DNA sequence: TCAAAAGTGTTTGTACTACACCCATGC
DNA sequence: GCATGGGTGTAGTACAAACACTTTTGA
């Protein structure tokens, strides 16, 4: 029997939507292409899958090359199959999304490749291939995921204040949430634990620092979004 | 530039989890293999993707071949990449699941290929490749989907009684739901509409027949599962 | 003492739960 | 008239939404 790869198979690529959060801004890592197709335009970082790689290996390879780090939170998003999505020929893309916390993001600034840049989710430019659609799918997934799964684990530093967590949720969901109801909800869920320490040196009352509860049973976390716009 | 497919690419297959519902039983279409690997064993129906096919084309091809019909509800599930999942060589599988309603299922009995069979979800045998994992993923997806999306559209006949819808939900979720609360919840959501007609010829009071509301705004449907076991 | 954000409760309303009773039909 | 499911109502409760006041800190 002939080995599989001697038949004609579509090319198989991984494309990554890497979300970074910093200073109340959710951004995505984009690649400025310096070769055809879409030379000079923006795309998501991606790579073709090698025969001996698992999806996660390809993801790590892309992340190491472009961001200078791997081992991020990764989740498979969807597989895209439009025959016209790549002008070079038939190519299937298995899209993943990744989350980077602000601390790692700072470090990344020095190790990032020269051809990539963080771009605000709200100011996404035109993207090559079908990457705009992939980006939209990823944002939608992140927004729904955050409502029933403690995603903040991956986007905040180890220690953080209630306000920082609150701002993260408002930013991702692009809405405002009542501060006091949010607080009660989160504390009741045991999603996070107080450390007893406080963040000093602000111009106001020193807020409590929290950490994520690593022993959380993830299935009893459910955040409902109020219709209102907070206070 | 060489065309993509002259590079070595993993083989790319579609595997299908086809759910059928009939007589209070949720079943899946399985294939009895008559060739290696897993000769004599059970697997999900599947096929390799042709260069000019979209995923949905491959799905239709499988469905026509094995079930004698296509144009079912289809949803992409997940892509599986374990290098050892196929003993013949590197093969990626993009899994989809499909839903067939009991009426179509009856028709299907005559057009079904000889090597496939409906198997009760609760009595799933060992499956070849990584198909047991694919099946489990599909069932999990269906169970969570049914809670916030009107999936019954695809699994029941055009007209149906409240009890039939209720049984469908209990069957898929493998739990019991309070009959009266279920009824109120469903009617409040405008998920279904009464036809004014009744199903005659039963040994008891003739129940109202409903149809699905095709103009439903799908986002205001949310079914919560009670912890109790009904009456 | 002022600004700015942190922290704490309370009231109100809605919606889910857990129930029990009557109704229609065929035998 | 009786067995079998179909159809309707209600009290209790839990939780979410809306909202206001006090506390701490640095300038």
Short mmCIF file of C-alpha atoms (C1' of nucleotides) in Angstrom, two decimals:
data_model
loop_
_atom_site.label_atom_id
_atom_site.label_comp_id
_atom_site.label_asym_id
_atom_site.label_seq_id
_atom_site.Cartn_x
_atom_site.Cartn_y
_atom_site.Cartn_z
CA UNK A 1 0.00 0.00 0.00
CA UNK A 2 1.28 3.42 -0.88
CA UNK A 3 1.87 5.71 2.07
CA UNK A 4 -0.86 8.30 2.47
CA UNK A 5 1.28 11.27 1.67
CA UNK A 6 1.98 10.07 -1.84
CA UNK A 7 -1.65 10.71 -2.72
CA UNK A 8 -2.63 14.26 -3.48
CA UNK A 9 -3.64 15.90 -0.25
CA UNK A 10 -4.50 19.50 0.44
CA UNK A 11 -1.83 21.48 2.25
CA UNK A 12 -2.49 21.73 5.95
CA UNK A 13 -1.66 24.83 7.96
CA UNK A 14 -2.11 26.15 11.47
CA UNK A 15 -3.16 29.78 11.93
CA UNK A 16 -2.98 31.40 15.33
CA UNK A 17 -5.04 34.12 16.96
CA UNK A 18 -2.82 35.20 19.85
CA UNK A 19 -4.68 37.42 22.30
CA UNK A 20 -2.73 39.72 24.59
CA UNK A 21 -4.23 41.85 27.34
CA UNK A 22 -2.59 44.93 28.75
CA UNK A 23 -3.68 48.34 30.00
CA UNK A 24 -7.39 47.74 29.43
CA UNK A 25 -6.74 46.74 25.85
CA UNK A 26 -7.25 43.39 24.20
CA UNK A 27 -4.94 42.95 21.25
CA UNK A 28 -3.98 40.33 18.70
CA UNK A 29 -0.58 39.46 17.27
CA UNK A 30 -0.48 40.27 13.55
CA UNK A 31 2.16 39.55 10.94
CA UNK A 32 3.27 42.13 8.39
CA UNK A 33 3.94 39.99 5.34
CA UNK A 34 7.05 40.63 3.28
CA UNK A 35 6.32 38.05 0.61
CA UNK A 36 3.50 37.17 -1.74
CA UNK A 37 0.66 36.63 -1.47
CA UNK A 38 -0.62 39.68 0.41
CA UNK A 39 2.88 41.21 0.47
CA UNK A 40 2.79 44.32 2.62
CA UNK A 41 -0.54 43.34 4.15
CA UNK A 42 -1.48 41.91 7.52
CA UNK A 43 -2.23 38.29 8.33
CA UNK A 44 -2.34 36.05 11.34
CA UNK A 45 0.87 34.17 12.09
CA UNK A 46 0.75 30.62 10.76
CA UNK A 47 2.77 27.72 9.40
CA UNK A 48 2.34 24.51 7.48
CA UNK A 49 2.14 21.33 9.52
CA UNK A 50 5.16 19.07 9.19
CA UNK A 51 4.58 15.35 8.78
CA UNK A 52 5.83 14.51 12.26
CA UNK A 53 4.18 17.39 14.10
CA UNK A 54 1.06 17.42 16.18
CA UNK A 55 -1.08 20.57 15.99
CA UNK A 56 0.31 21.74 19.32
CA UNK A 57 3.88 21.31 18.02
CA UNK A 58 3.16 23.55 15.06
CA UNK A 59 1.55 26.09 17.40
CA UNK A 60 4.66 26.09 19.60
CA UNK A 61 6.90 26.50 16.58
CA UNK A 62 4.94 29.54 15.40
CA UNK A 63 4.90 31.04 18.88
CA UNK A 64 8.63 30.53 19.40
CA UNK A 65 9.44 32.03 16.02
CA UNK A 66 7.19 35.05 16.23
CA UNK A 67 6.77 35.73 19.92
CA UNK A 68 9.93 34.18 21.35
CA UNK A 69 7.93 32.04 23.77
CA UNK A 70 5.59 29.10 23.78
CA UNK A 71 3.70 27.14 26.46
CA UNK A 72 0.74 29.48 26.39
CA UNK A 73 -2.89 28.57 26.87
CA UNK A 74 -3.98 27.09 23.55
CA UNK A 75 -7.36 25.99 22.30
CA UNK A 76 -8.41 24.61 18.95
CA UNK A 77 -10.91 26.94 17.33
CA UNK A 78 -12.18 25.63 14.01
CA UNK A 79 -10.93 24.29 10.69
CA UNK A 80 -11.36 26.41 7.59
CA UNK A 81 -11.72 24.85 4.18
CA UNK A 82 -12.70 27.45 1.60
CA UNK A 83 -10.94 26.27 -1.60
CA UNK A 84 -10.24 29.90 -2.48
CA UNK A 85 -8.87 30.88 0.92
CA UNK A 86 -5.25 30.62 -0.29
CA UNK A 87 -4.46 31.89 -3.80
CA UNK A 88 -1.46 29.53 -4.01
CA UNK A 89 -3.61 26.41 -3.97
CA UNK A 90 -5.78 24.20 -1.87
CA UNK A 91 -4.95 24.67 1.78
CA UNK A 92 -6.88 23.76 4.88
CA UNK A 93 -6.28 25.81 8.00
CA UNK A 94 -6.76 24.51 11.51
CA UNK A 95 -7.11 27.65 13.61
CA UNK A 96 -6.11 27.87 17.27
CA UNK A 97 -6.23 30.74 19.67
CA UNK A 98 -3.77 31.52 22.44
CA UNK A 99 -3.80 33.77 25.49
CA UNK A 100 -0.80 35.73 26.83
CA UNK A 101 -0.76 37.56 30.12
CA UNK A 102 0.57 41.10 30.41
CA UNK A 103 3.67 40.10 32.34
CA UNK A 104 4.76 37.67 29.63
CA UNK A 105 3.73 40.23 27.07
CA UNK A 106 6.26 42.70 28.46
CA UNK A 107 9.02 40.14 28.23
CA UNK A 108 7.89 39.36 24.73
CA UNK A 109 8.59 42.87 23.50
CA UNK A 110 12.30 42.02 23.33
CA UNK A 111 11.97 38.54 21.85
CA UNK A 112 9.29 39.30 19.29
CA UNK A 113 10.17 38.95 15.62
CA UNK A 114 10.51 42.18 13.67
CA UNK A 115 7.59 41.44 11.40
CA UNK A 116 4.88 41.07 14.05
CA UNK A 117 2.90 43.64 16.00
CA UNK A 118 0.16 43.84 18.62
CA UNK A 119 -3.01 45.35 17.21
CA UNK A 120 -6.05 46.46 19.19
CA UNK A 121 -9.01 44.14 18.62
CA UNK A 122 -11.27 47.12 18.08
CA UNK A 123 -9.07 48.48 15.29
CA UNK A 124 -8.48 45.37 13.24
CA UNK A 125 -7.28 46.22 9.70
CA UNK A 126 -8.04 44.18 6.59
CA UNK A 127 -6.37 40.79 6.78
CA UNK A 128 -5.13 38.48 4.02
CA UNK A 129 -6.52 35.00 3.28
CA UNK A 130 -9.69 34.37 5.30
CA UNK A 131 -8.00 35.59 8.45
CA UNK A 132 -10.57 38.23 9.25
CA UNK A 133 -13.13 35.49 9.57
CA UNK A 134 -10.78 33.43 11.74
CA UNK A 135 -10.19 36.42 13.99
CA UNK A 136 -13.92 37.06 14.35
CA UNK A 137 -14.53 33.42 15.20
CA UNK A 138 -11.81 33.56 17.85
CA UNK A 139 -13.14 36.70 19.48
CA UNK A 140 -16.62 35.24 19.57
CA UNK A 141 -15.29 32.05 21.16
CA UNK A 142 -13.32 33.97 23.78
CA UNK A 143 -16.38 36.02 24.64
CA UNK A 144 -18.59 33.04 25.16
CA UNK A 145 -15.90 31.03 26.92
CA UNK A 146 -15.24 33.70 29.52
CA UNK A 147 -18.84 33.41 30.72
CA UNK A 148 -18.58 29.84 31.89
CA UNK A 149 -14.88 29.16 32.16
CA UNK A 150 -12.30 30.99 34.27
CA UNK A 151 -10.23 32.28 31.39
CA UNK A 152 -8.72 35.08 33.44
CA UNK A 153 -6.20 32.55 34.73
CA UNK A 154 -4.36 32.99 31.49
CA UNK A 155 -4.69 36.71 30.90
CA UNK A 156 -3.77 38.26 34.24
CA UNK A 157 -0.65 38.17 36.36
CA UNK A 158 -0.44 35.79 39.28
CA UNK A 159 -1.64 38.47 41.67
CA UNK A 160 -4.25 41.01 40.69
CA UNK A 161 -6.94 43.25 42.13
CA UNK A 162 -10.67 42.87 41.80
CA UNK A 163 -10.73 45.99 39.64
CA UNK A 164 -8.21 44.48 37.24
CA UNK A 165 -10.30 41.35 36.85
CA UNK A 166 -13.41 43.47 36.42
CA UNK A 167 -11.75 45.57 33.72
CA UNK A 168 -10.60 42.43 31.91
CA UNK A 169 -14.16 41.16 31.68
CA UNK A 170 -15.52 44.51 30.55
CA UNK A 171 -12.82 44.76 27.92
CA UNK A 172 -13.32 41.30 26.45
CA UNK A 173 -17.11 41.50 26.50
CA UNK A 174 -17.05 45.11 25.34
CA UNK A 175 -19.74 46.10 27.81
CA UNK A 176 -19.90 47.46 31.33
CA UNK A 177 -20.71 45.26 34.28
CA UNK A 178 -21.94 46.45 37.65
CA UNK A 179 -18.86 46.53 39.86
CA UNK A 180 -20.59 45.32 43.03
CA UNK A 181 -22.60 42.53 41.47
CA UNK A 182 -19.53 41.37 39.58
CA UNK A 183 -17.57 41.27 42.81
CA UNK A 184 -20.17 39.23 44.65
CA UNK A 185 -20.59 36.82 41.76
CA UNK A 186 -16.89 36.18 41.41
CA UNK A 187 -16.27 35.74 45.13
CA UNK A 188 -19.25 33.41 45.54
CA UNK A 189 -17.92 31.20 42.76
CA UNK A 190 -14.58 30.66 44.54
CA UNK A 191 -12.98 31.47 41.24
CA UNK A 192 -10.34 33.54 43.09
CA UNK A 193 -8.90 33.68 46.62
CA UNK A 194 -7.75 36.70 48.67
CA UNK A 195 -4.04 36.71 49.54
CA UNK A 196 -4.30 39.06 52.53
CA UNK A 197 -1.82 41.36 50.78
CA UNK A 198 -2.60 44.73 49.32
CA UNK A 199 -1.32 46.67 46.34
CA UNK A 200 0.39 49.76 47.82
CA UNK A 201 1.44 53.00 46.22
CA UNK A 202 -1.77 53.93 44.44
CA UNK A 203 -3.43 57.30 44.85
CA UNK A 204 -6.32 55.69 46.63
CA UNK A 205 -7.19 53.03 49.13
CA UNK A 206 -4.89 50.01 48.75
CA UNK A 207 -6.90 47.21 47.15
CA UNK A 208 -6.73 43.55 48.14
CA UNK A 209 -4.64 41.25 45.95
CA UNK A 210 -6.16 37.98 44.78
CA UNK A 211 -4.86 34.80 43.17
CA UNK A 212 -6.72 32.27 41.06
CA UNK A 213 -8.03 29.25 42.85
CA UNK A 214 -6.21 26.39 41.20
CA UNK A 215 -8.42 23.84 42.90
CA UNK A 216 -11.57 25.35 41.46
CA UNK A 217 -14.18 22.96 40.19
CA UNK A 218 -14.60 24.64 36.85
CA UNK A 219 -18.13 23.46 36.28
CA UNK A 220 -19.76 25.58 38.94
CA UNK A 221 -18.67 28.85 37.44
CA UNK A 222 -21.33 30.70 35.48
CA UNK A 223 -21.36 34.42 34.91
CA UNK A 224 -24.53 36.03 33.64
CA UNK A 225 -24.24 39.29 31.81
CA UNK A 226 -26.66 41.95 32.96
CA UNK A 227 -28.45 43.89 30.27
CA UNK A 228 -27.75 47.18 31.94
CA UNK A 229 -24.68 49.27 31.51
CA UNK A 230 -23.64 49.34 35.16
CA UNK A 231 -23.71 52.48 37.25
CA UNK B 1 6.50 27.62 -7.18
CA UNK B 2 5.50 24.00 -6.73
CA UNK B 3 1.83 23.37 -6.07
CA UNK B 4 1.11 22.62 -2.43
CA UNK B 5 0.10 19.07 -2.93
CA UNK B 6 3.49 18.03 -4.24
CA UNK B 7 4.93 18.61 -0.76
CA UNK B 8 4.39 15.87 1.78
CA UNK B 9 1.15 16.51 3.55
CA UNK B 10 -0.71 14.36 6.05
CA UNK B 11 -3.76 12.59 4.69
CA UNK B 12 -6.96 14.42 5.50
CA UNK B 13 -10.18 12.62 6.32
CA UNK B 14 -13.68 13.43 7.45
CA UNK B 15 -15.29 11.24 10.09
CA UNK B 16 -18.98 11.51 10.81
CA UNK B 17 -21.00 10.99 13.95
CA UNK B 18 -24.54 10.62 12.60
CA UNK B 19 -27.14 10.79 15.36
CA UNK B 20 -30.56 9.32 14.80
CA UNK B 21 -33.47 9.55 17.18
CA UNK B 22 -36.40 7.17 17.24
CA UNK B 23 -38.63 5.54 19.83
CA UNK B 24 -36.94 7.21 22.81
CA UNK B 25 -33.56 6.02 21.67
CA UNK B 26 -30.61 8.07 20.49
CA UNK B 27 -28.40 6.07 18.17
CA UNK B 28 -25.33 6.52 16.02
CA UNK B 29 -24.56 5.16 12.58
CA UNK B 30 -21.64 2.72 12.75
CA UNK B 31 -19.72 0.98 10.01
CA UNK B 32 -18.80 -2.70 10.16
CA UNK B 33 -15.40 -2.74 8.45
CA UNK B 34 -14.64 -5.45 5.95
CA UNK B 35 -11.07 -4.42 5.30
CA UNK B 36 -7.93 -3.70 7.30
CA UNK B 37 -7.23 -2.00 9.55
CA UNK B 38 -9.82 -2.99 12.16
CA UNK B 39 -11.36 -5.56 9.82
CA UNK B 40 -14.48 -6.96 11.44
CA UNK B 41 -14.59 -4.11 13.96
CA UNK B 42 -16.75 -1.02 14.23
CA UNK B 43 -15.81 2.49 13.19
CA UNK B 44 -17.53 5.74 12.33
CA UNK B 45 -18.22 6.26 8.63
CA UNK B 46 -15.58 8.44 7.02
CA UNK B 47 -13.72 9.26 3.83
CA UNK B 48 -10.63 11.03 2.61
CA UNK B 49 -11.09 14.55 1.36
CA UNK B 50 -10.64 14.96 -2.37
CA UNK B 51 -8.63 17.92 -3.64
CA UNK B 52 -11.64 19.71 -5.04
CA UNK B 53 -14.03 19.01 -2.15
CA UNK B 54 -15.09 21.22 0.67
CA UNK B 55 -15.67 19.54 4.03
CA UNK B 56 -19.39 19.65 3.46
CA UNK B 57 -18.98 17.92 0.08
CA UNK B 58 -17.10 15.06 1.68
CA UNK B 59 -19.78 14.83 4.36
CA UNK B 60 -22.49 14.61 1.70
CA UNK B 61 -20.56 11.96 -0.17
CA UNK B 62 -20.27 9.81 2.96
CA UNK B 63 -23.92 10.30 3.80
CA UNK B 64 -25.11 9.43 0.32
CA UNK B 65 -22.95 6.33 0.19
CA UNK B 66 -23.80 4.97 3.60
CA UNK B 67 -27.20 6.37 4.42
CA UNK B 68 -28.59 6.99 0.96
CA UNK B 69 -29.38 10.62 1.77
CA UNK B 70 -27.61 13.87 2.45
CA UNK B 71 -28.70 17.43 3.25
CA UNK B 72 -28.85 16.77 6.96
CA UNK B 73 -28.01 19.18 9.74
CA UNK B 74 -24.21 19.20 9.91
CA UNK B 75 -21.83 20.81 12.31
CA UNK B 76 -18.07 20.73 12.49
CA UNK B 77 -16.95 19.16 15.74
CA UNK B 78 -13.21 19.12 16.14
CA UNK B 79 -10.05 18.09 14.29
CA UNK B 80 -8.07 15.14 15.58
CA UNK B 81 -4.33 14.90 15.06
CA UNK B 82 -2.86 12.01 17.05
CA UNK B 83 -0.02 10.72 14.84
CA UNK B 84 -0.89 7.17 15.92
CA UNK B 85 -4.61 7.46 15.29
CA UNK B 86 -4.36 5.63 11.96
CA UNK B 87 -1.99 2.65 11.73
CA UNK B 88 -1.62 3.19 7.98
CA UNK B 89 0.18 6.50 8.38
CA UNK B 90 -0.24 10.10 9.32
CA UNK B 91 -3.85 11.14 8.94
CA UNK B 92 -5.73 14.12 10.29
CA UNK B 93 -9.45 13.76 10.84
CA UNK B 94 -11.89 16.62 10.74
CA UNK B 95 -14.92 15.31 12.61
CA UNK B 96 -18.49 16.45 11.94
CA UNK B 97 -21.73 15.39 13.49
CA UNK B 98 -25.08 15.11 11.76
CA UNK B 99 -28.67 14.80 12.96
CA UNK B 100 -31.37 12.69 11.28
CA UNK B 101 -35.02 12.80 12.21
CA UNK B 102 -37.05 9.65 12.75
CA UNK B 103 -39.10 10.07 9.59
CA UNK B 104 -36.01 10.27 7.42
CA UNK B 105 -34.56 7.46 9.45
CA UNK B 106 -37.41 5.19 8.44
CA UNK B 107 -36.89 5.99 4.81
CA UNK B 108 -33.21 5.39 5.31
CA UNK B 109 -33.71 1.76 6.31
CA UNK B 110 -34.13 0.84 2.64
CA UNK B 111 -31.35 2.99 1.24
CA UNK B 112 -28.71 2.26 3.87
CA UNK B 113 -25.57 0.44 2.82
CA UNK B 114 -25.24 -3.15 3.99
CA UNK B 115 -22.22 -2.49 6.15
CA UNK B 116 -23.74 0.17 8.43
CA UNK B 117 -26.02 -0.12 11.43
CA UNK B 118 -27.71 2.07 14.01
CA UNK B 119 -26.29 1.51 17.49
CA UNK B 120 -27.75 2.80 20.74
CA UNK B 121 -25.56 5.55 22.24
CA UNK B 122 -25.73 3.86 25.62
CA UNK B 123 -24.38 0.59 24.23
CA UNK B 124 -21.46 1.80 22.19
CA UNK B 125 -18.98 -1.02 21.42
CA UNK B 126 -15.22 -0.60 21.04
CA UNK B 127 -14.42 1.49 17.97
CA UNK B 128 -11.37 1.47 15.70
CA UNK B 129 -8.96 4.39 15.26
CA UNK B 130 -9.69 7.13 17.81
CA UNK B 131 -13.38 6.99 16.99
CA UNK B 132 -14.52 6.35 20.54
CA UNK B 133 -13.04 9.70 21.50
CA UNK B 134 -14.71 11.36 18.53
CA UNK B 135 -18.04 9.85 19.49
CA UNK B 136 -17.69 11.03 23.10
CA UNK B 137 -16.82 14.53 21.94
CA UNK B 138 -19.88 14.58 19.69
CA UNK B 139 -22.27 13.43 22.39
CA UNK B 140 -20.89 16.03 24.77
CA UNK B 141 -21.32 18.72 22.13
CA UNK B 142 -24.89 17.67 21.38
CA UNK B 143 -25.74 17.71 25.07
CA UNK B 144 -24.41 21.19 25.64
CA UNK B 145 -25.79 22.51 22.38
CA UNK B 146 -29.33 21.39 23.13
CA UNK B 147 -29.37 23.62 26.21
CA UNK B 148 -29.01 26.87 24.33
CA UNK B 149 -29.88 26.06 20.76
CA UNK B 150 -33.11 24.58 19.37
CA UNK B 151 -31.62 21.35 18.09
CA UNK B 152 -34.96 19.55 18.11
CA UNK B 153 -35.66 21.14 14.72
CA UNK B 154 -33.45 18.49 13.24
CA UNK B 155 -34.37 15.45 15.27
CA UNK B 156 -38.17 15.45 15.26
CA UNK B 157 -40.74 15.28 12.52
CA UNK B 158 -42.38 18.45 11.29
CA UNK B 159 -45.31 18.02 13.67
CA UNK B 160 -44.83 16.60 17.13
CA UNK B 161 -46.37 16.63 20.58
CA UNK B 162 -45.01 18.27 23.69
CA UNK B 163 -44.37 14.85 25.17
CA UNK B 164 -42.29 13.84 22.17
CA UNK B 165 -40.12 16.94 22.53
CA UNK B 166 -39.85 16.33 26.26
CA UNK B 167 -38.76 12.74 25.73
CA UNK B 168 -36.18 13.84 23.20
CA UNK B 169 -34.58 16.16 25.73
CA UNK B 170 -34.63 13.58 28.48
CA UNK B 171 -33.09 11.02 26.15
CA UNK B 172 -30.25 13.22 24.94
CA UNK B 173 -29.45 14.62 28.36
CA UNK B 174 -29.92 11.23 30.00
CA UNK B 175 -31.86 12.73 32.88
CA UNK B 176 -35.46 13.42 33.74
CA UNK B 177 -36.96 16.87 33.48
CA UNK B 178 -40.14 18.06 35.19
CA UNK B 179 -42.86 17.79 32.56
CA UNK B 180 -44.72 20.95 33.56
CA UNK B 181 -41.71 23.18 33.97
CA UNK B 182 -40.29 21.94 30.69
CA UNK B 183 -43.56 22.78 28.99
CA UNK B 184 -43.69 26.32 30.34
CA UNK B 185 -40.06 26.98 29.55
CA UNK B 186 -40.36 25.81 25.97
CA UNK B 187 -43.59 27.69 25.31
CA UNK B 188 -42.25 30.90 26.85
CA UNK B 189 -39.22 30.75 24.58
CA UNK B 190 -41.37 30.68 21.44
CA UNK B 191 -39.22 27.80 20.33
CA UNK B 192 -42.34 26.03 19.02
CA UNK B 193 -45.84 27.04 17.91
CA UNK B 194 -49.17 25.22 18.34
CA UNK B 195 -50.84 24.14 15.11
CA UNK B 196 -54.37 23.85 16.50
CA UNK B 197 -54.40 20.23 15.35
CA UNK B 198 -54.32 17.21 17.60
CA UNK B 199 -52.86 13.75 17.32
CA UNK B 200 -55.83 11.36 17.30
CA UNK B 201 -56.05 7.65 17.84
CA UNK B 202 -54.13 7.33 21.08
CA UNK B 203 -55.48 5.58 24.13
CA UNK B 204 -55.66 8.86 25.97
CA UNK B 205 -56.53 12.52 25.51
CA UNK B 206 -55.50 13.74 22.05
CA UNK B 207 -52.41 15.95 22.48
CA UNK B 208 -51.81 19.22 20.65
CA UNK B 209 -49.44 19.12 17.70
CA UNK B 210 -46.68 21.72 17.48
CA UNK B 211 -44.28 22.88 14.80
CA UNK B 212 -40.93 24.59 15.20
CA UNK B 213 -40.93 28.34 14.98
CA UNK B 214 -38.75 29.05 11.99
CA UNK B 215 -38.63 32.74 12.78
CA UNK B 216 -37.22 32.16 16.24
CA UNK B 217 -34.50 34.47 17.39
CA UNK B 218 -32.14 31.72 18.48
CA UNK B 219 -30.30 33.78 21.03
CA UNK B 220 -33.12 34.06 23.53
CA UNK B 221 -33.42 30.36 24.07
CA UNK B 222 -31.83 29.04 27.23
CA UNK B 223 -32.85 25.88 28.97
CA UNK B 224 -31.63 25.31 32.49
CA UNK B 225 -31.45 21.79 33.78
CA UNK B 226 -32.97 21.34 37.21
CA UNK B 227 -30.98 19.26 39.66
CA UNK B 228 -34.02 17.25 40.61
CA UNK B 229 -35.23 14.18 38.83
CA UNK B 230 -38.74 15.41 38.07
CA UNK B 231 -41.83 13.85 39.56
"C1'" DT C 1 -9.71 68.14 53.01
"C1'" DC C 2 -10.30 66.55 48.65
"C1'" DA C 3 -10.24 63.25 44.91
"C1'" DA C 4 -10.46 58.58 43.56
"C1'" DA C 5 -11.15 54.19 43.92
"C1'" DA C 6 -12.16 50.19 47.36
"C1'" DG C 7 -15.28 47.86 50.10
"C1'" DT C 8 -20.04 46.60 52.05
"C1'" DG C 9 -25.48 45.89 52.13
"C1'" DT C 10 -30.22 46.28 51.05
"C1'" DT C 11 -34.34 46.29 48.31
"C1'" DT C 12 -36.85 44.71 44.52
"C1'" DG C 13 -38.33 41.90 41.09
"C1'" DT C 14 -38.10 37.98 38.23
"C1'" DA C 15 -37.82 33.34 37.21
"C1'" DC C 16 -37.00 28.65 38.48
"C1'" DT C 17 -38.52 24.76 41.46
"C1'" DA C 18 -41.50 21.71 43.36
"C1'" DC C 19 -45.62 20.63 43.84
"C1'" DA C 20 -51.42 18.68 42.92
"C1'" DC C 21 -55.35 18.77 40.59
"C1'" DC C 22 -58.62 18.36 36.67
"C1'" DC C 23 -59.48 16.98 31.66
"C1'" DA C 24 -60.09 14.20 27.54
"C1'" DT C 25 -59.92 9.85 25.23
"C1'" DG C 26 -60.18 4.73 24.30
"C1'" DC C 27 -61.15 0.44 26.21
"C1'" DG D 1 -65.77 4.01 35.01
"C1'" DC D 2 -61.15 3.45 34.82
"C1'" DA D 3 -56.54 3.71 33.16
"C1'" DT D 4 -53.48 6.67 30.68
"C1'" DG D 5 -51.40 10.39 29.56
"C1'" DG D 6 -52.53 15.75 28.50
"C1'" DG D 7 -53.17 20.31 30.23
"C1'" DT D 8 -53.11 24.14 33.88
"C1'" DG D 9 -52.06 26.74 38.27
"C1'" DT D 10 -49.55 28.22 42.47
"C1'" DA D 11 -46.69 28.98 46.60
"C1'" DG D 12 -42.04 29.29 48.00
"C1'" DT D 13 -37.51 30.47 47.10
"C1'" DA D 14 -33.25 31.75 45.28
"C1'" DC D 15 -30.74 34.77 42.74
"C1'" DA D 16 -29.84 38.61 39.83
"C1'" DA D 17 -30.38 43.72 39.16
"C1'" DA D 18 -30.29 48.17 40.66
"C1'" DC D 19 -28.72 51.17 43.69
"C1'" DA D 20 -26.07 54.39 48.03
"C1'" DC D 21 -23.21 54.89 51.54
"C1'" DT D 22 -18.78 54.46 54.13
"C1'" DT D 23 -13.66 53.66 54.15
"C1'" DT D 24 -8.96 54.13 52.96
"C1'" DT D 25 -5.13 56.19 50.77
"C1'" DG D 26 -2.03 59.81 48.49
"C1'" DA D 27 -1.62 64.35 47.09
#
